[in-house]
XYZ file of C-alpha atoms in Angstrom:
486
model
C -28.707 -12.384 -26.842
C -28.376 -8.964 -25.811
C -29.373 -9.892 -22.370
C -27.222 -13.368 -22.015
C -24.155 -11.187 -22.915
C -24.927 -8.621 -20.399
C -25.257 -11.623 -18.179
C -22.336 -13.275 -18.746
C -20.286 -9.420 -18.860
C -21.867 -9.116 -15.115
C -20.344 -12.543 -14.087
C -16.917 -11.684 -15.317
C -16.962 -8.688 -13.444
C -18.580 -9.872 -10.399
C -16.203 -13.030 -10.510
C -12.689 -10.727 -11.048
C -13.499 -8.755 -8.537
C -13.835 -11.483 -6.250
C -10.448 -13.166 -7.407
C -8.549 -9.898 -7.612
C -9.738 -8.846 -3.878
C -9.294 -12.091 -2.463
C -5.700 -12.338 -4.072
C -5.069 -9.422 -2.616
C -6.138 -9.106 1.097
C -4.588 -13.410 0.693
C -0.860 -11.650 0.146
C -1.427 -8.998 2.481
C -2.225 -11.013 5.327
C 1.109 -13.430 5.209
C 3.011 -10.545 4.537
C 1.288 -8.508 7.552
C 1.886 -11.179 9.352
C 5.732 -12.205 8.454
C 5.922 -8.600 8.735
C 5.637 -8.966 12.137
C 7.755 -11.880 12.634
C 10.441 -10.424 10.679
C 10.196 -7.092 12.801
C 11.651 -8.596 15.892
C 14.742 -10.047 13.870
C 16.059 -7.788 12.311
C 17.316 -4.252 13.021
C 15.155 -1.235 12.301
C 17.950 0.334 9.825
C 17.547 -2.614 7.524
C 13.759 -1.516 6.965
C 15.063 2.070 6.495
C 17.895 1.020 3.609
C 15.270 -1.415 1.497
C 12.792 1.452 2.514
C 15.506 4.156 0.662
C 15.692 1.328 -1.974
C 12.058 1.392 -2.744
C 11.262 5.129 -2.701
C 13.873 5.836 -5.891
C 12.445 2.010 -7.441
C 8.693 2.998 -7.545
C 9.597 6.088 -10.198
C 11.890 3.933 -12.834
C 8.940 0.831 -11.890
C 5.949 3.439 -12.763
C 8.663 4.145 -16.220
C 8.865 0.474 -16.819
C 4.969 -1.134 -15.146
C 2.427 1.218 -16.223
C 1.104 3.345 -18.738
C 1.579 0.484 -21.351
C 0.045 -1.466 -20.518
C -3.032 0.475 -19.306
C -2.558 1.199 -23.331
C -2.684 -2.399 -24.093
C -6.422 -3.275 -22.000
C -7.303 0.235 -23.294
C -7.429 -0.556 -26.882
C -10.260 -1.877 -27.839
C -8.355 -4.206 -31.449
C -5.201 -4.596 -29.648
C -3.392 -7.992 -31.249
C -0.233 -9.441 -31.125
C 1.542 -7.193 -32.596
C 0.349 -4.813 -29.977
C 1.677 -7.250 -27.197
C 5.110 -8.109 -28.802
C 5.647 -4.259 -29.740
C 4.863 -3.155 -26.138
C 7.055 -6.567 -24.955
C 10.283 -5.568 -26.601
C 9.598 -1.290 -25.138
C 9.280 -2.925 -21.582
C 12.564 -5.006 -21.966
C 14.427 -1.651 -23.347
C 13.137 0.357 -20.948
C 13.713 -2.009 -17.776
C 17.547 -3.083 -19.167
C 18.256 0.083 -19.857
C 17.068 1.819 -16.344
C 18.718 -0.806 -14.883
C 21.973 0.119 -16.273
C 21.427 3.985 -14.975
C 20.370 2.483 -11.290
C 23.530 -0.136 -10.976
C 25.834 3.276 -12.183
C 23.966 5.778 -9.752
C 23.983 3.387 -6.931
C 27.242 4.672 -5.548
C 26.222 8.142 -5.415
C 23.057 7.782 -3.724
C 25.097 5.647 -1.390
C 27.339 8.487 -0.532
C 24.143 10.866 -0.342
C 22.675 9.160 2.314
C 26.175 8.041 3.366
C 25.573 4.682 3.976
C 27.758 2.642 1.752
C 25.704 -0.845 1.691
C 22.871 0.837 -0.238
C 25.203 0.300 -3.157
C 25.170 -3.457 -3.897
C 20.972 -3.378 -2.119
C 20.007 -0.681 -5.276
C 21.971 -3.060 -7.788
C 20.857 -6.384 -6.603
C 16.738 -4.976 -5.682
C 17.075 -3.064 -9.433
C 16.921 -6.352 -10.643
C 13.338 -6.217 -10.323
C 13.035 -3.645 -13.704
C 13.252 -6.036 -16.119
C 11.494 -8.550 -14.080
C 9.097 -6.547 -13.959
C 9.262 -5.695 -17.754
C 7.462 -9.059 -18.113
C 5.662 -9.356 -15.784
C 3.551 -5.722 -16.715
C 2.614 -7.358 -20.163
C 1.187 -11.011 -18.781
C -0.918 -8.799 -16.507
C -2.198 -7.288 -19.290
C -2.872 -9.904 -20.945
C -4.565 -11.819 -18.269
C -6.273 -8.486 -17.461
C -7.613 -8.316 -20.489
C -9.270 -11.366 -20.817
C -10.423 -10.935 -17.561
C -8.810 -14.255 -16.528
C -8.441 -13.001 -12.965
C -8.119 -16.472 -11.069
C -4.437 -16.845 -12.866
C -2.943 -13.998 -10.614
C -5.000 -14.794 -7.415
C -2.381 -18.203 -7.620
C 0.652 -16.786 -9.360
C 0.535 -14.334 -6.556
C -0.230 -16.530 -3.068
C 2.251 -18.559 -4.481
C 5.066 -16.486 -4.790
C 3.864 -14.961 -0.915
C 4.118 -18.048 0.751
C 7.357 -19.363 -1.571
C 9.444 -15.957 -0.708
C 7.667 -15.566 2.599
C 9.744 -18.494 3.761
C 13.242 -17.569 2.095
C 13.073 -13.792 4.041
C 12.304 -16.151 7.579
C 14.735 -18.659 6.554
C 17.377 -15.814 5.802
C 16.214 -13.939 8.946
C 16.426 -16.875 10.827
C 20.452 -17.674 9.611
C 21.405 -13.884 9.813
C 21.469 -12.698 6.792
C 20.279 -9.565 8.197
C 18.938 -7.003 5.194
C 19.397 -9.485 2.322
C 16.558 -11.542 4.261
C 13.961 -8.577 3.291
C 15.964 -8.649 -0.701
C 15.051 -12.034 -1.226
C 11.967 -11.942 0.119
C 10.562 -8.800 -2.077
C 12.781 -9.720 -5.540
C 11.279 -13.545 -5.514
C 7.572 -12.665 -4.568
C 7.792 -10.933 -8.093
C 10.559 -13.562 -9.985
C 7.900 -16.678 -9.030
C 4.899 -14.209 -9.747
C 6.432 -13.927 -13.146
C 7.205 -17.576 -13.731
C 4.297 -18.876 -12.789
C 2.186 -16.484 -15.214
C 5.478 -17.448 -17.846
C 4.005 -20.852 -17.673
C 0.270 -20.674 -17.205
C -0.696 -17.505 -19.490
C -1.148 -18.711 -22.647
C 0.764 -15.568 -24.343
C 4.163 -15.746 -25.612
C 5.720 -12.520 -27.405
C 6.344 -12.927 -31.348
C 9.273 -11.706 -33.771
C 7.041 -9.200 -34.675
C 7.519 -4.739 -33.797
C 5.619 -2.102 -35.519
C 6.599 1.728 -34.630
C 3.273 3.022 -35.573
C 1.798 0.767 -33.094
C 4.035 2.296 -30.506
C 3.281 5.539 -31.721
C -0.557 4.699 -31.112
C 0.000 3.206 -27.843
C 2.577 5.759 -26.374
C 0.021 8.765 -27.343
C -2.718 6.947 -24.739
C -0.140 5.794 -22.075
C 2.654 8.672 -22.061
C -0.600 10.580 -20.083
C -1.070 7.603 -17.625
C 3.084 7.328 -16.824
C 3.172 11.214 -15.961
C -0.421 11.115 -13.976
C 1.253 7.968 -12.164
C 4.888 10.083 -11.639
C 3.101 12.981 -10.830
C 0.555 11.093 -7.642
C 3.862 8.717 -6.484
C 5.947 12.002 -5.823
C 3.241 13.924 -4.279
C 2.783 11.097 -1.921
C 6.283 11.478 -0.974
C 5.822 14.814 0.203
C 3.921 14.345 3.727
C 6.231 11.832 5.153
C 9.505 14.009 4.333
C 7.967 16.767 5.163
C 6.629 15.459 8.280
C 10.102 14.000 8.748
C 11.917 17.123 8.146
C 9.858 19.580 9.978
C 8.876 17.765 13.245
C 11.476 14.631 13.352
C 12.160 11.158 13.030
C 9.524 10.123 16.276
C 7.089 11.424 13.904
C 7.276 10.851 10.853
C 7.577 7.126 12.326
C 4.046 7.799 13.486
C 2.926 8.771 10.248
C 4.325 5.553 8.645
C 3.023 3.307 11.047
C -0.946 5.253 11.244
C -0.632 5.479 7.491
C 0.476 1.407 6.238
C -3.339 -0.213 7.710
C -5.480 1.981 5.552
C -3.208 2.631 2.952
C -2.801 -1.173 2.440
C -6.278 -1.542 2.952
C -6.601 1.290 0.416
C -4.004 -0.074 -2.437
C -5.647 -3.446 -2.814
C -8.666 -2.553 -3.112
C -7.919 0.217 -5.737
C -5.818 -2.931 -7.134
C -8.373 -5.013 -8.136
C -10.609 -2.268 -8.679
C -8.439 -0.837 -11.598
C -7.252 -4.291 -13.406
C -11.588 -5.381 -13.416
C -13.167 -2.101 -14.000
C -10.336 -1.073 -16.866
C -10.799 -3.381 -18.872
C -14.834 -3.703 -17.808
C -15.442 -0.392 -18.697
C -13.227 -0.549 -22.176
C -15.539 -3.092 -23.322
C -18.144 -0.855 -23.241
C -16.419 2.531 -24.414
C -18.926 3.225 -26.881
C -21.757 2.866 -25.771
C -22.207 6.164 -23.116
C -25.528 5.063 -21.331
C -24.158 1.934 -19.936
C -20.945 2.969 -19.122
C -23.217 5.549 -16.745
C -24.815 3.294 -15.150
C -21.566 0.758 -14.958
C -19.953 3.394 -13.938
C -22.784 4.539 -10.858
C -23.235 1.352 -9.682
C -19.135 0.611 -8.583
C -19.128 3.981 -6.811
C -22.441 2.754 -4.540
C -20.790 -0.404 -4.503
C -17.455 1.045 -3.978
C -18.456 3.536 -0.978
C -20.859 1.122 0.388
C -18.191 -1.537 1.335
C -15.247 0.588 2.077
C -16.699 3.174 3.909
C -17.715 1.444 7.431
C -14.327 -0.111 6.477
C -12.817 3.343 6.895
C -14.806 4.564 9.499
C -14.480 1.716 11.152
C -10.637 1.369 11.039
C -11.115 5.367 13.082
C -13.082 4.040 15.640
C -11.350 1.455 16.789
C -8.228 2.830 15.923
C -6.345 2.997 19.392
C -7.264 -0.480 20.353
C -6.191 -1.885 17.478
C -2.863 0.588 17.299
C -2.325 -0.688 21.316
C -2.691 -4.335 20.417
C -0.723 -4.327 17.262
C 2.275 -1.865 18.204
C 2.054 -1.429 22.222
C 1.626 1.706 24.308
C 5.274 2.967 22.722
C 3.209 3.638 19.716
C 0.028 5.185 21.203
C 0.650 9.042 19.486
C -0.004 7.158 15.715
C -3.354 6.975 16.517
C -4.502 10.039 15.738
C -2.026 9.458 12.348
C -4.046 6.733 12.093
C -7.697 7.858 12.099
C -6.520 10.817 9.487
C -5.211 8.401 7.106
C -8.521 6.224 7.216
C -10.298 9.235 7.048
C -8.028 10.170 3.153
C -8.015 6.848 1.701
C -11.666 6.405 2.673
C -12.698 8.703 -1.337
C -9.432 7.029 -2.906
C -11.436 4.309 -4.548
C -13.624 6.332 -5.272
C -11.195 8.871 -7.382
C -10.002 5.766 -9.386
C -13.432 4.115 -10.593
C -14.006 7.835 -12.236
C -10.634 7.833 -13.811
C -10.970 4.166 -14.514
C -14.542 5.040 -16.411
C -12.516 8.216 -18.348
C -9.180 6.407 -18.956
C -11.486 3.726 -20.907
C -12.777 5.594 -22.949
C -9.032 7.102 -24.260
C -9.541 10.102 -22.486
C -6.339 10.113 -20.680
C -5.820 13.747 -21.068
C -8.468 14.661 -18.742
C -7.080 12.042 -16.412
C -4.001 14.097 -16.371
C -5.416 17.194 -15.890
C -7.492 15.514 -12.906
C -4.249 14.183 -11.528
C -2.944 17.818 -11.455
C -6.491 19.576 -10.108
C -5.925 16.867 -7.265
C -1.995 17.670 -6.375
C -2.890 21.368 -6.997
C -5.530 20.836 -4.250
C -3.372 18.750 -2.615
C -0.307 20.677 -1.652
C -2.658 24.021 -1.231
C -4.093 21.632 1.556
C -0.590 20.931 2.510
C 0.704 24.508 2.517
C -2.463 25.791 4.856
C -1.614 22.661 7.220
C 1.589 23.810 7.830
C 1.477 27.040 10.726
C -1.100 24.334 12.478
C 1.878 21.994 12.763
C 0.998 18.253 12.536
C -2.865 18.102 13.221
C -2.975 20.939 10.621
C -1.423 18.445 8.266
C -3.181 15.771 8.627
C -6.193 17.634 7.873
C -5.592 19.058 5.397
C -4.478 16.013 4.157
C -8.107 14.325 4.618
C -9.783 17.465 3.377
C -7.899 17.155 0.530
C -9.768 13.872 -0.959
C -12.659 15.151 0.019
C -12.531 18.389 -1.857
C -11.597 16.712 -4.677
C -14.409 14.724 -5.674
C -15.932 17.605 -6.609
C -12.935 18.021 -8.914
C -13.913 14.754 -11.111
C -17.302 15.608 -11.278
C -16.482 18.328 -14.094
C -15.503 15.993 -17.009
C -17.930 13.062 -15.591
C -20.938 15.597 -16.298
C -19.736 15.674 -19.789
C -18.547 12.674 -20.868
C -20.674 10.373 -19.039
C -23.768 13.191 -18.329
C -23.098 12.199 -14.812
C -23.635 14.935 -12.528
C -21.693 15.678 -8.888
C -25.515 15.846 -7.529
C -26.253 12.698 -8.616
C -23.235 11.165 -7.447
C -23.219 12.943 -4.022
C -26.499 11.109 -3.898
C -25.012 8.263 -4.691
C -22.207 8.273 -1.918
C -24.763 9.560 0.884
C -26.531 6.792 1.887
C -23.380 4.550 3.037
C -21.360 7.817 4.577
C -24.513 8.763 7.029
C -24.736 4.988 7.409
C -20.810 5.071 7.941
C -20.684 7.748 10.432
C -23.947 6.582 12.742
C -21.963 3.220 13.337
C -18.456 4.906 13.568
C -19.914 7.122 16.314
C -21.392 3.676 18.376
C -18.340 1.754 17.604
C -16.038 4.487 19.354
C -18.094 4.920 22.232
C -17.248 0.781 22.918
C -13.918 2.348 23.231
C -14.592 3.462 27.009
C -16.198 0.268 28.407
C -13.307 -0.826 30.026
C -12.622 -4.234 28.791
C -8.890 -5.083 27.702
C -7.727 -4.351 23.672
C -8.571 -7.843 21.925
C -12.016 -7.975 24.173
C -12.819 -4.258 22.530
C -11.373 -4.914 19.237
C -13.546 -8.052 19.104
C -17.095 -6.343 20.547
C -16.147 -3.127 18.297
C -15.903 -4.637 15.300
C -18.912 -7.535 15.406
C -21.069 -4.678 16.571
C -20.244 -2.750 13.861
C -20.788 -5.162 10.399
C -24.525 -6.314 12.763
C -25.351 -2.706 12.825
C -24.438 -1.378 9.530
C -25.343 -4.528 7.619
C -28.981 -3.790 9.582
C -29.322 -0.069 8.894
C -28.555 -1.163 5.466
C -31.586 -3.668 5.898
C -34.257 -1.289 7.434
C -33.225 1.249 4.950
C -33.176 -1.126 2.120
C -29.909 -0.004 0.444
C -29.683 -1.010 -3.001
C -26.003 -1.553 -2.991
C -26.981 -4.177 0.032
C -29.699 -5.769 -1.728
C -27.388 -5.881 -4.556
C -24.676 -7.774 -3.265
C -27.276 -10.184 -1.641
C -28.706 -10.941 -5.014
C -25.222 -11.765 -6.123
C -24.600 -14.022 -3.430
C -27.914 -16.034 -3.495
C -27.100 -16.439 -7.192
C -23.355 -18.038 -6.706
C -24.918 -20.288 -4.307
C -27.561 -21.306 -6.922
C -25.000 -22.082 -9.668
C -23.172 -23.891 -7.036
C -26.008 -26.083 -6.966
């Protein structure tokens, strides 16, 4: 019975990761194609206006959507009273913050000297109360590991909102095409989950339950806010100190690895926190799950980012053209930074799963101290110094994460390095070999295709020759899935 339960748990994790990865990459694929079309139809200033609004709303969304949602997933005995309590609190926060944004929008617009910001702020801020509903729905789905529902709700919402955005752009609605696309995506996702998820709030509320959940969630909320503020530092400093052109290069260089990392970490966050939380009382089992997750993440993500570093030039020229060739170095260093982000996320999800959000918060503060120190060390050397400092901060933070891991799970830094090193070494060799194809003299498309095909072949061959455990594990899971379908 115990083995059968373990197999069921394993299949739920694999299935959850499959659906979450599929959802995120399919949605981002559609969004990426649509963004290329919209960029040819809309003026750059429209994107600037929406970008300003999103920076401000990101902080408010953290208050409404983060913290309590994770608390519902982590709490071992969360019941209907917990979910209903969180639902009403989230709704109150959503409408309260919307009122604040509605009243404060004219002041923000005046500060930027952009009158159109007022109306755009007030419309896009509707995502706050809508997101409050969506947050509780997603927590329910994540807790019950029904990730297939995410896939369909996200894909349908992405496709429909893309159609609305393109239609309005062709119709000459300007910035409102971007606003409608962003808002309708969330509305559609929320409505689909509302009609497909078998959960409805009851007329129940408990201040004692709220206090219990708040004791866990406030630390995660502060951690998220710190992370959001920190992530704004580099683009703000580059734009302020080195000009908007350099900031534009940074934005273009950051977007691809950032999107890939965000989608991977979203999948890991929602699936692994649920899986870890179910085993929070079995330290040995939790450590084994943590090590397996880190090995798999490194095996998949390290070559992906190494490939981006190696293929940065032909990829940039193919997608953006010669005018953006200066963004190649930004893409390379941002890829190096994001290479280690999933490892940080997996470590922190395990810590959060056992209820130690205080440790998670301390880790986040420690990582940001390292990041800011690297930022100021790199400033005297200009943009290259900032980029090198950012990449180094992500690598150095691994050592910081190892401290609580050893105390909480018996997972030492030496063990973590041993788990990461095989994938790191093979990815480095693969990346150097792929980079050499850049000088072959072929066209950008041919070079990129050769790099992708040769990189995959070389990496898989190396994993097979050196008998990497993660490669064997993934092959075994694929074979098992095929046999199960037959």
